[in-house]
Backbone as ProteinMPNN parsed JSONL, in Angstrom:
{"seq_chain_A": "XXXXXXXXXXXXXXXXXXXXXXXXXXXXXXXXXXXXXXXXXXXXXXXXXXXXXXXXXXXXXXXXXXXXXXXXXXXXXXXXXXXXXXXXXXXXXXXXXXXXXXXXXXXXXXXXXXXXXXXXXXXXXXXXXXXXXXXXXXXXXXXXXXXXXXXXXXXXXXXXXXXXXXXXXXXXXXXXXXXXXXXXXXXXXXXXXXXX", "coords_chain_A": {"N_chain_A": [[12.531, 16.394, -1.378], [14.122, 15.439, -3.456], [15.963, 17.427, -4.029], [18.681, 17.8, -3.113], [20.098, 15.597, -4.2], [19.491, 15.872, -6.951], [20.752, 18.28, -7.47], [23.455, 17.593, -6.971], [23.824, 15.698, -8.976], [23.693, 17.255, -11.184], [21.221, 17.765, -12.332], [19.434, 19.813, -12.016], [17.907, 22.777, -13.239], [20.0, 25.405, -14.26], [19.219, 28.025, -13.646], [17.609, 27.619, -11.496], [19.016, 26.314, -9.616], [20.395, 26.224, -6.42], [23.06, 28.106, -5.008], [24.09, 27.64, -2.542], [23.449, 25.213, 0.0], [21.667, 23.897, 2.805], [23.222, 22.13, 5.436], [23.282, 19.812, 8.064], [25.45, 19.562, 10.756], [27.304, 17.556, 12.93], [29.476, 18.407, 15.354], [32.886, 17.861, 16.497], [33.062, 18.427, 19.201], [30.67, 17.638, 20.231], [28.5, 19.288, 19.866], [25.874, 20.583, 17.704], [25.318, 22.03, 14.527], [23.878, 24.081, 11.934], [24.85, 24.514, 8.617], [25.439, 26.573, 5.788], [26.492, 25.345, 2.853], [28.532, 25.046, -0.11], [26.679, 24.041, -2.918], [27.695, 21.987, -4.482], [29.172, 20.529, -2.718], [27.66, 19.366, -0.773], [26.013, 16.582, 0.837], [24.421, 14.108, -1.192], [21.525, 12.893, -1.04], [18.519, 10.942, -1.729], [15.099, 10.509, -1.089], [12.773, 8.084, -1.646], [9.488, 7.018, -2.105], [8.299, 3.672, -1.733], [5.875, 1.733, -2.808], [3.189, -0.474, -1.728], [1.057, -3.108, -3.021], [-1.279, -2.016, -5.554], [-4.637, -1.058, -5.06], [-6.519, -1.242, -7.163], [-5.854, -3.453, -8.675], [-6.65, -5.585, -7.217], [-9.318, -5.456, -6.754], [-10.014, -3.891, -4.548], [-11.957, -1.584, -2.643], [-12.263, 2.022, -3.068], [-10.6, 4.146, -0.749], [-10.196, 6.574, 1.836], [-8.158, 6.387, 3.544], [-4.723, 6.629, 4.476], [-2.514, 5.086, 2.372], [-0.178, 2.527, 3.052], [3.395, 2.74, 2.776], [6.846, 2.048, 2.056], [10.021, 3.661, 2.55], [12.76, 4.417, 0.565], [16.038, 5.33, 1.046], [18.531, 6.821, -0.7], [21.904, 7.316, -1.467], [23.405, 9.344, -3.691], [25.637, 10.834, -4.032], [28.453, 11.405, -2.049], [29.177, 13.605, 0.762], [31.532, 16.194, 0.225], [35.003, 16.27, 1.209], [35.74, 18.775, 2.216], [33.371, 19.805, 3.266], [33.099, 18.124, 5.374], [35.086, 18.691, 7.135], [36.327, 19.087, 10.395], [34.142, 17.877, 11.628], [32.08, 15.355, 13.069], [30.033, 14.075, 11.873], [27.779, 14.489, 9.12], [24.768, 15.676, 7.632], [21.575, 15.912, 5.909], [18.246, 17.275, 5.913], [15.467, 15.404, 4.979], [12.391, 15.15, 3.215], [9.43, 13.501, 2.372], [6.554, 13.277, 0.422], [4.221, 11.052, 0.073], [1.78, 10.95, -1.317], [1.881, 13.083, -3.155], [4.148, 12.319, -4.598], [3.176, 9.967, -5.724], [1.234, 11.053, -7.424], [2.929, 12.367, -9.217], [4.23, 10.142, -10.367], [2.002, 9.025, -11.626], [1.415, 10.983, -13.55], [3.668, 10.765, -15.198], [3.316, 8.106, -16.059], [0.836, 8.275, -17.388], [1.536, 9.922, -19.524], [3.339, 8.205, -20.86], [1.596, 6.118, -21.586], [-0.178, 7.486, -23.311], [1.633, 8.173, -25.313], [2.16, 5.63, -26.321], [-0.384, 4.442, -26.975], [-1.963, 6.493, -27.985], [-4.177, 9.371, -27.683], [-6.87, 8.639, -27.737], [-6.743, 5.93, -27.58], [-7.053, 4.257, -25.389], [-8.707, 3.684, -22.229], [-8.351, 5.962, -19.834], [-7.555, 5.777, -16.331], [-6.573, 7.304, -14.275], [-6.905, 10.074, -14.311], [-8.638, 11.742, -12.675], [-7.54, 11.268, -10.191], [-4.959, 12.375, -10.59], [-5.585, 15.08, -11.102], [-7.252, 16.098, -8.946], [-7.675, 14.428, -6.707], [-5.836, 13.304, -4.543], [-5.997, 11.408, -2.524], [-6.644, 8.977, -3.599], [-4.39, 7.561, -4.21], [-3.43, 5.075, -3.238], [-5.018, 3.314, -4.537], [-4.524, 3.457, -7.305], [-1.756, 3.557, -7.625], [0.973, 1.489, -7.09], [3.431, -0.852, -5.86], [6.379, -2.772, -5.206], [7.042, -3.116, -2.552], [8.785, -4.603, 0.107], [9.47, -6.9, -1.268], [11.682, -8.905, -3.393], [11.554, -7.77, -5.908], [11.483, -5.081, -5.613], [13.718, -3.387, -6.117], [15.127, -3.451, -9.033], [18.15, -4.302, -10.51], [19.921, -2.121, -12.698], [21.769, -0.479, -15.319], [20.898, 1.99, -16.048], [19.786, 5.393, -15.537], [17.042, 5.858, -15.079], [14.184, 3.654, -15.278], [11.579, 2.583, -17.304], [8.66, 0.799, -17.983], [6.078, -0.376, -19.989], [3.101, -2.255, -19.855], [0.457, -4.597, -20.561], [-1.843, -6.067, -18.469], [-3.564, -8.895, -17.272], [-5.736, -9.369, -14.656], [-7.648, -10.465, -11.761], [-9.462, -8.389, -11.433], [-9.793, -7.407, -13.952], [-8.553, -6.308, -17.205], [-5.697, -4.351, -17.427], [-3.741, -1.436, -18.231], [-0.507, -1.036, -17.346], [2.125, 0.84, -16.021], [5.385, 0.472, -15.192], [7.676, 2.138, -13.134], [10.877, 3.052, -12.395], [12.643, 5.169, -10.738], [15.836, 6.715, -10.537], [17.232, 4.337, -10.897], [19.788, 3.154, -11.332], [20.999, 3.662, -8.972], [19.756, 2.083, -7.198], [17.067, 2.644, -6.82], [13.583, 2.217, -5.928], [11.113, 0.112, -7.562], [8.065, 1.158, -8.743], [4.595, 1.129, -9.703], [1.958, 2.196, -11.953], [-1.473, 1.962, -12.344], [-2.679, 2.731, -15.088], [-4.72, 2.727, -16.979], [-7.332, 1.198, -19.038], [-7.285, -1.108, -21.736], [-8.819, -0.523, -24.96]], "CA_chain_A": [[12.594, 14.967, -1.614], [15.219, 15.098, -4.358], [16.766, 18.598, -4.372], [20.114, 17.628, -2.878], [20.645, 14.653, -5.176], [19.398, 16.449, -8.295], [21.806, 19.284, -7.561], [24.748, 16.915, -7.065], [23.901, 14.998, -10.262], [23.616, 18.234, -12.264], [19.914, 17.63, -12.976], [18.598, 20.995, -11.775], [18.153, 23.876, -14.167], [20.989, 26.326, -13.7], [18.567, 29.206, -13.092], [16.894, 27.234, -10.276], [19.941, 25.644, -8.701], [20.886, 27.066, -5.327], [24.514, 28.103, -4.873], [24.362, 27.086, -1.212], [22.396, 24.369, 0.552], [21.849, 23.713, 4.244], [23.644, 20.816, 5.894], [23.364, 19.696, 9.52], [26.778, 19.034, 11.066], [27.636, 17.233, 14.317], [30.878, 18.781, 15.549], [33.688, 16.961, 17.326], [32.836, 18.719, 20.623], [29.352, 17.133, 20.6], [27.43, 20.223, 19.5], [25.329, 20.458, 16.352], [24.996, 23.307, 13.891], [23.467, 24.054, 10.526], [25.762, 25.317, 7.807], [25.201, 26.706, 4.359], [27.706, 24.923, 2.151], [28.391, 25.053, -1.563], [25.775, 22.974, -3.351], [28.441, 20.852, -5.035], [29.882, 19.846, -1.636], [26.701, 18.79, 0.161], [25.596, 15.195, 0.67], [23.384, 13.983, -2.213], [20.583, 11.79, -0.832], [17.156, 10.98, -2.262], [14.157, 9.636, -0.393], [11.784, 7.688, -2.647], [8.492, 6.066, -1.611], [8.172, 2.35, -2.358], [4.495, 1.4, -2.454], [2.695, -1.852, -1.73], [0.168, -3.364, -4.15], [-2.358, -1.077, -5.859], [-5.963, -1.606, -4.807], [-7.259, -1.493, -8.405], [-5.529, -4.786, -9.204], [-7.226, -6.622, -6.349], [-10.732, -5.107, -6.533], [-10.25, -3.221, -3.266], [-12.711, -0.339, -2.833], [-11.569, 3.273, -2.77], [-10.568, 4.496, 0.664], [-9.496, 7.823, 2.131], [-7.061, 6.102, 4.465], [-3.39, 6.724, 3.904], [-1.977, 3.778, 1.997], [1.182, 2.386, 3.58], [4.517, 2.585, 1.852], [8.175, 2.109, 2.643], [10.825, 4.729, 1.967], [14.141, 4.06, 0.266], [16.958, 6.463, 1.07], [19.627, 6.493, -1.608], [22.957, 8.334, -1.522], [23.97, 9.37, -5.041], [26.93, 11.51, -3.967], [28.833, 11.682, -0.664], [29.611, 14.971, 1.057], [32.956, 16.389, -0.039], [35.843, 16.349, 2.41], [35.723, 20.132, 2.753], [32.155, 19.938, 4.077], [33.226, 17.237, 6.533], [36.175, 19.139, 8.004], [36.019, 19.393, 11.791], [32.825, 17.373, 12.02], [31.996, 13.914, 13.273], [29.007, 13.54, 10.987], [27.029, 15.525, 8.416], [23.563, 15.164, 6.991], [20.581, 16.866, 5.437], [16.878, 16.887, 6.239], [14.701, 14.953, 3.821], [10.951, 15.073, 3.401], [8.772, 12.837, 1.245], [5.096, 13.292, 0.425], [3.901, 9.873, -0.738], [0.652, 11.248, -2.209], [2.369, 13.939, -4.246], [5.048, 11.5, -5.406], [2.316, 9.067, -6.498], [0.656, 11.844, -8.512], [3.98, 12.571, -10.208], [4.377, 8.88, -11.096], [0.823, 8.863, -12.485], [1.584, 11.887, -14.696], [4.654, 10.125, -16.079], [2.697, 6.909, -16.634], [-0.191, 8.69, -18.34], [2.264, 10.374, -20.712], [3.866, 7.015, -21.549], [0.456, 5.416, -22.189], [-0.639, 8.286, -24.452], [2.635, 8.016, -26.371], [2.052, 4.28, -26.884], [-1.716, 4.104, -27.488], [-2.666, 7.662, -28.491], [-5.105, 9.984, -26.734], [-8.138, 7.908, -27.728], [-6.452, 4.508, -27.738], [-7.275, 3.51, -24.151], [-9.567, 4.353, -21.251], [-7.507, 6.312, -18.683], [-8.165, 5.607, -15.008], [-5.896, 8.108, -13.252], [-7.038, 11.518, -14.515], [-9.213, 12.415, -11.502], [-6.505, 11.156, -9.157], [-3.901, 13.346, -10.882], [-6.073, 16.457, -11.05], [-7.777, 16.652, -7.699], [-8.009, 13.489, -5.637], [-4.616, 12.597, -4.158], [-6.263, 10.316, -1.583], [-6.829, 7.733, -4.344], [-3.108, 7.021, -4.663], [-3.284, 3.657, -2.899], [-5.83, 2.518, -5.462], [-3.959, 3.469, -8.659], [-0.291, 3.454, -7.61], [1.452, 0.398, -6.254], [4.84, -1.173, -6.005], [6.827, -4.088, -4.771], [7.642, -2.964, -1.221], [8.924, -5.839, 0.866], [9.76, -8.041, -2.141], [12.936, -8.75, -4.136], [11.315, -6.992, -7.121], [11.437, -3.656, -5.271], [14.814, -2.664, -6.771], [15.713, -4.252, -10.107], [19.417, -3.686, -10.906], [20.016, -1.651, -14.077], [22.789, 0.555, -15.469], [20.255, 3.221, -16.507], [19.358, 6.3, -14.477], [15.639, 5.547, -14.821], [13.652, 2.535, -16.071], [10.127, 2.65, -17.475], [8.175, -0.338, -18.777], [4.628, -0.404, -20.152], [2.591, -3.603, -20.11], [-0.962, -4.858, -20.36], [-1.875, -7.188, -17.531], [-4.872, -9.452, -16.926], [-5.857, -9.764, -13.249], [-9.041, -10.792, -11.432], [-10.273, -7.176, -11.561], [-9.908, -7.054, -15.366], [-7.32, -6.065, -17.95], [-5.231, -2.991, -17.184], [-2.459, -0.951, -18.741], [0.317, -0.738, -16.172], [3.446, 1.39, -16.321], [6.363, 0.361, -14.097], [8.611, 3.262, -13.136], [11.962, 2.941, -11.414], [13.464, 6.373, -10.785], [17.176, 6.555, -9.968], [17.406, 2.88, -10.92], [21.186, 2.716, -11.199], [21.387, 3.849, -7.571], [18.954, 1.178, -6.38], [15.728, 3.18, -6.574], [12.538, 1.192, -5.943], [10.195, 0.029, -8.694], [6.652, 1.366, -8.461], [3.81, 1.048, -10.937], [0.707, 2.943, -12.002], [-2.568, 1.351, -13.103], [-2.957, 3.961, -15.817], [-5.935, 2.667, -17.78], [-7.807, -0.082, -19.581], [-7.246, -1.102, -23.198], [-10.136, -0.507, -25.618]], "C_chain_A": [[13.833, 14.618, -2.445], [16.176, 16.253, -4.626], [18.267, 18.384, -4.223], [20.737, 16.723, -3.938], [20.601, 15.225, -6.584], [20.479, 17.501, -8.493], [23.158, 18.62, -7.762], [24.925, 16.177, -8.387], [23.85, 15.959, -11.446], [22.288, 18.199, -13.004], [18.981, 18.809, -12.713], [18.934, 22.056, -12.815], [19.077, 24.877, -13.496], [20.34, 27.56, -13.077], [17.782, 28.904, -11.819], [17.811, 26.598, -9.236], [20.449, 26.631, -7.652], [22.403, 26.974, -5.258], [24.926, 27.465, -3.55], [23.169, 26.237, -0.783], [22.711, 24.12, 2.02], [22.222, 22.276, 4.573], [23.749, 20.857, 7.418], [24.672, 18.98, 9.848], [26.898, 18.778, 12.567], [29.128, 17.473, 14.486], [31.572, 17.823, 16.509], [33.472, 17.201, 18.819], [31.453, 18.273, 21.105], [28.198, 18.061, 20.259], [26.999, 19.996, 18.045], [25.054, 21.843, 15.803], [24.546, 23.075, 12.453], [24.386, 24.989, 9.767], [25.227, 25.418, 6.389], [26.512, 26.385, 3.67], [27.454, 25.005, 0.652], [27.588, 23.839, -1.994], [26.526, 21.767, -3.906], [29.249, 20.101, -3.975], [28.948, 19.088, -0.693], [26.433, 17.318, -0.171], [24.451, 15.135, -0.336], [22.457, 12.809, -1.998], [19.242, 12.025, -1.53], [16.321, 10.098, -1.349], [13.014, 9.365, -1.369], [10.785, 6.717, -2.018], [8.515, 4.768, -2.416], [6.825, 1.799, -1.882], [4.258, -0.104, -2.407], [1.7, -1.978, -2.877], [-0.955, -2.35, -4.303], [-3.71, -1.756, -5.686], [-6.742, -1.958, -6.063], [-7.022, -2.898, -8.936], [-6.161, -5.906, -8.388], [-8.688, -6.349, -5.995], [-11.008, -4.492, -5.167], [-11.026, -1.93, -3.52], [-11.834, 0.878, -2.544], [-11.635, 3.536, -1.271], [-9.824, 5.812, 0.831], [-8.35, 7.62, 3.114], [-5.727, 6.232, 3.742], [-2.871, 5.326, 3.627], [-0.547, 3.666, 2.515], [2.215, 2.304, 2.46], [5.804, 2.572, 2.668], [8.897, 3.286, 1.998], [12.241, 4.211, 1.76], [14.963, 5.345, 0.287], [18.2, 6.041, 0.308], [20.633, 7.641, -1.567], [23.575, 8.274, -2.916], [25.328, 10.06, -5.074], [27.259, 11.796, -2.5], [29.174, 13.164, -0.478], [31.108, 15.068, 0.779], [33.72, 16.558, 1.271], [35.798, 17.729, 3.044], [34.508, 20.337, 3.663], [32.248, 19.123, 5.36], [34.324, 17.667, 7.502], [35.647, 19.514, 9.391], [34.607, 18.968, 12.192], [32.869, 15.859, 12.156], [31.03, 13.282, 12.277], [28.275, 14.712, 10.341], [25.82, 14.901, 7.745], [22.665, 16.289, 6.524], [19.202, 16.37, 5.86], [16.146, 16.534, 4.954], [13.225, 14.882, 4.182], [10.37, 14.401, 2.167], [7.267, 12.872, 1.446], [4.649, 12.168, -0.501], [2.729, 10.109, -1.683], [1.113, 12.06, -3.415], [3.298, 13.157, -5.176], [4.238, 10.547, -6.284], [1.655, 9.811, -7.654], [1.687, 12.105, -9.606], [4.191, 11.304, -11.035], [3.214, 8.68, -12.063], [0.895, 9.775, -13.708], [2.57, 11.298, -15.699], [4.007, 8.954, -16.804], [1.643, 7.264, -17.672], [0.456, 9.179, -19.632], [2.81, 9.211, -21.526], [2.733, 6.274, -22.255], [-0.084, 6.171, -23.4], [0.346, 8.167, -25.609], [2.507, 6.662, -27.062], [0.723, 4.047, -27.599], [-2.441, 5.268, -28.161], [-3.68, 8.155, -27.473], [-6.408, 9.199, -26.627], [-7.942, 6.398, -27.818], [-6.636, 3.656, -26.498], [-8.191, 4.319, -23.247], [-8.721, 4.686, -20.016], [-8.267, 6.181, -17.366], [-7.637, 6.599, -13.975], [-6.102, 9.614, -13.367], [-7.577, 12.248, -13.287], [-8.22, 12.386, -10.341], [-5.424, 12.217, -9.36], [-4.392, 14.774, -10.632], [-6.493, 16.926, -9.666], [-8.14, 15.648, -6.62], [-6.788, 12.671, -5.218], [-4.849, 11.441, -3.192], [-6.489, 8.975, -2.275], [-5.507, 7.038, -4.674], [-2.918, 5.551, -4.342], [-4.078, 2.739, -3.805], [-5.143, 2.382, -6.823], [-2.448, 3.287, -8.704], [0.109, 2.363, -6.635], [2.928, 0.178, -6.48], [5.125, -2.536, -5.43], [7.513, -4.017, -3.414], [7.663, -4.307, -0.507], [9.189, -7.071, 0.03], [11.093, -7.827, -2.842], [12.778, -7.909, -5.404], [11.357, -5.487, -6.867], [12.519, -2.855, -5.986], [15.503, -3.58, -7.77], [17.014, -3.582, -10.541], [19.415, -3.301, -12.391], [21.118, -0.602, -14.17], [22.204, 1.923, -15.839], [19.807, 4.085, -15.329], [17.908, 6.027, -14.085], [15.221, 4.378, -15.705], [12.134, 2.66, -16.093], [9.711, 1.511, -18.384], [6.652, -0.319, -18.795], [4.2, -1.826, -20.458], [1.082, -3.628, -19.937], [-1.043, -6.124, -19.528], [-3.314, -7.592, -17.227], [-4.825, -9.901, -15.466], [-7.336, -10.033, -12.967], [-9.977, -9.593, -11.595], [-10.458, -6.741, -13.012], [-8.551, -6.899, -16.019], [-6.946, -4.595, -17.797], [-3.939, -2.709, -17.938], [-1.683, -0.48, -17.517], [1.665, -0.218, -16.646], [4.301, 1.252, -15.067], [7.366, 1.496, -14.242], [9.621, 3.05, -12.018], [12.856, 4.167, -11.577], [14.774, 6.128, -10.04], [17.53, 5.073, -9.845], [18.858, 2.464, -10.705], [21.742, 2.928, -9.791], [20.561, 2.976, -6.631], [17.574, 1.7, -6.028], [14.666, 2.098, -6.683], [11.681, 1.252, -7.208], [8.77, 0.198, -8.178], [5.896, 1.224, -9.772], [2.527, 1.848, -10.796], [-0.277, 2.162, -12.858], [-3.189, 2.51, -13.875], [-4.243, 3.924, -16.636], [-6.319, 1.256, -18.165], [-7.709, -0.014, -21.099], [-8.669, -1.078, -23.767], [-10.363, -1.797, -26.375]], "O_chain_A": [[14.51, 13.627, -2.174], [17.127, 16.079, -5.388], [19.038, 18.747, -5.111], [21.781, 17.048, -4.504], [21.564, 15.084, -7.337], [21.059, 17.599, -9.575], [23.928, 19.033, -8.628], [26.047, 16.042, -8.873], [23.954, 15.527, -12.594], [22.226, 18.562, -14.178], [17.834, 18.787, -13.158], [20.087, 22.212, -13.218], [18.946, 25.159, -12.305], [20.847, 28.089, -12.088], [17.336, 29.824, -11.135], [17.402, 26.375, -8.097], [20.88, 27.737, -7.979], [22.971, 25.896, -5.429], [25.978, 26.832, -3.454], [22.028, 26.511, -1.156], [23.872, 24.13, 2.428], [21.623, 21.33, 4.062], [24.248, 21.829, 7.987], [24.967, 17.923, 9.29], [26.63, 19.665, 13.378], [29.946, 16.821, 13.837], [30.923, 17.073, 17.238], [33.671, 16.291, 19.624], [31.099, 18.505, 22.261], [27.037, 17.663, 20.354], [27.673, 19.312, 17.275], [24.608, 22.729, 16.531], [24.799, 22.031, 11.853], [24.668, 26.104, 10.205], [24.64, 24.475, 5.86], [27.518, 27.064, 3.875], [26.308, 25.03, 0.203], [27.797, 22.736, -1.489], [26.04, 20.64, -3.808], [29.94, 19.135, -4.3], [29.401, 18.26, 0.098], [26.606, 16.878, -1.308], [23.592, 16.017, -0.341], [22.577, 11.807, -2.703], [18.887, 13.154, -1.87], [16.788, 9.056, -0.888], [12.369, 10.292, -1.858], [11.189, 5.7, -1.455], [8.726, 4.777, -3.629], [6.659, 1.446, -0.714], [5.019, -0.893, -2.967], [1.522, -1.025, -3.635], [-1.517, -1.878, -3.315], [-3.902, -2.893, -6.115], [-7.552, -2.884, -6.039], [-7.899, -3.472, -9.581], [-6.198, -7.053, -8.833], [-9.229, -6.935, -5.056], [-12.136, -4.567, -4.678], [-10.776, -1.25, -4.515], [-10.807, 0.781, -1.872], [-12.614, 3.187, -0.612], [-8.924, 6.125, 0.052], [-7.655, 8.57, 3.473], [-5.627, 5.974, 2.542], [-2.797, 4.487, 4.524], [0.216, 4.627, 2.42], [1.927, 1.855, 1.351], [5.842, 3.025, 3.812], [8.423, 3.84, 1.006], [12.843, 3.637, 2.668], [14.62, 6.323, -0.376], [18.836, 5.038, 0.629], [20.248, 8.808, -1.627], [24.196, 7.276, -3.282], [26.086, 9.896, -6.029], [26.436, 12.367, -1.784], [29.426, 13.88, -1.447], [31.861, 14.136, 1.064], [33.156, 16.937, 2.297], [35.816, 17.851, 4.268], [34.615, 20.973, 4.711], [31.545, 19.409, 6.329], [34.477, 17.075, 8.57], [34.624, 20.189, 9.512], [33.959, 19.631, 13.003], [33.606, 15.176, 11.444], [31.179, 12.123, 11.889], [28.161, 15.787, 10.93], [25.849, 13.739, 7.341], [22.961, 17.468, 6.722], [19.018, 15.183, 6.132], [16.2, 17.271, 3.969], [12.865, 14.587, 5.322], [10.774, 14.7, 1.044], [6.768, 12.535, 2.52], [4.693, 12.314, -1.722], [2.69, 9.515, -2.76], [0.767, 11.749, -4.555], [3.239, 13.314, -6.395], [4.57, 10.341, -7.451], [1.526, 9.262, -8.748], [1.356, 12.069, -10.791], [4.317, 11.374, -12.258], [3.411, 8.22, -13.188], [0.477, 9.376, -14.795], [2.331, 11.33, -16.906], [4.135, 8.824, -18.021], [1.563, 6.624, -18.72], [-0.032, 8.876, -20.721], [2.749, 9.233, -22.756], [2.892, 5.849, -23.4], [-0.415, 5.553, -24.413], [-0.066, 8.071, -26.765], [2.726, 6.563, -28.269], [0.704, 3.514, -28.708], [-3.441, 5.049, -28.845], [-4.007, 7.451, -26.518], [-6.986, 9.103, -25.545], [-8.891, 5.669, -28.105], [-6.399, 2.448, -26.543], [-8.419, 5.505, -23.483], [-8.404, 3.792, -19.232], [-9.468, 6.442, -17.299], [-8.215, 6.715, -12.894], [-5.522, 10.366, -12.583], [-7.024, 13.276, -12.897], [-8.081, 13.363, -9.605], [-5.021, 12.883, -8.407], [-3.689, 15.578, -10.02], [-6.135, 18.028, -9.251], [-8.864, 16.0, -5.689], [-6.714, 11.477, -5.507], [-3.984, 10.576, -3.054], [-6.524, 7.939, -1.61], [-5.513, 6.016, -5.359], [-2.288, 4.84, -5.124], [-3.842, 1.531, -3.841], [-5.176, 1.31, -7.427], [-1.914, 2.894, -9.742], [-0.361, 2.323, -5.498], [3.586, 0.929, -7.2], [4.223, -3.341, -5.201], [8.453, -4.765, -3.15], [6.681, -5.048, -0.518], [9.143, -8.185, 0.551], [11.593, -6.703, -2.889], [13.766, -7.387, -5.922], [11.276, -4.7, -7.811], [12.254, -1.736, -6.424], [16.357, -4.386, -7.402], [16.998, -2.406, -10.906], [18.959, -4.072, -13.235], [21.376, 0.1, -13.192], [22.94, 2.906, -15.93], [19.488, 3.57, -14.258], [17.582, 5.97, -12.899], [15.823, 4.135, -16.751], [11.49, 2.818, -15.056], [10.325, 1.278, -19.425], [6.012, -0.255, -17.746], [4.856, -2.525, -21.231], [0.507, -2.783, -19.252], [-0.4, -7.127, -19.836], [-4.169, -6.748, -16.961], [-3.981, -10.712, -15.086], [-8.179, -9.846, -13.844], [-11.164, -9.772, -11.868], [-11.205, -5.8, -13.278], [-7.529, -7.303, -15.465], [-7.772, -3.708, -18.011], [-3.158, -3.612, -18.24], [-2.15, 0.367, -16.755], [2.269, -0.773, -17.563], [3.996, 1.828, -14.022], [7.845, 1.778, -15.34], [9.261, 2.891, -10.852], [13.723, 4.198, -12.451], [14.805, 5.417, -9.036], [18.055, 4.624, -8.826], [19.124, 1.514, -9.969], [22.82, 2.436, -9.46], [20.652, 3.113, -5.411], [16.971, 1.255, -5.052], [14.831, 1.153, -7.455], [11.546, 2.301, -7.837], [8.328, -0.529, -7.289], [6.507, 1.204, -10.84], [2.068, 2.14, -9.692], [0.051, 1.749, -13.97], [-4.099, 3.182, -13.39], [-4.802, 4.974, -16.956], [-5.741, 0.272, -17.705], [-8.014, 1.021, -21.692], [-9.606, -1.557, -23.128], [-11.412, -1.973, -26.994]]}, "name": "protein", "num_of_chains": 1, "seq": "XXXXXXXXXXXXXXXXXXXXXXXXXXXXXXXXXXXXXXXXXXXXXXXXXXXXXXXXXXXXXXXXXXXXXXXXXXXXXXXXXXXXXXXXXXXXXXXXXXXXXXXXXXXXXXXXXXXXXXXXXXXXXXXXXXXXXXXXXXXXXXXXXXXXXXXXXXXXXXXXXXXXXXXXXXXXXXXXXXXXXXXXXXXXXXXXXXXX"}
């Protein structure tokens, strides 16, 4: 989901960073091949899920159906000229698991809420989702897919905002998370708990 971009931005641990990464290249003669190129020369894209509204905020019941989401593809670093030599086009394969990504967002949000309110300062709602029920992601994780709020411009790499919000379903602690914000990453949120 993010390996290529994290490598190009220098965000991978040196002991885990691959020296070479695979890139798919369309050659000038019309054929296609896969090449292992230096990691600092490969295209640096990210694919990030952008969710629709979380069910918890609208009193929707839990469901095992896959919640819909959009995907934002962001290029944080172009392929170097050396990697593009003798090719018409170059790219990489991206894969995104919207459930797993939602669990990661929930872990971040839970950490932010604990830092703000303390371990016993609120009633968490996402623990079971994080630990063993990824199918609940459409209930606890939402976003602004299809709206102008999906990508708020910012000069920061990431943006996180905690707020308490009153909705028809009650009062919730919500953490907005915009990863790779300065590159136009989408804003998602987690319904992390209820205030005491």
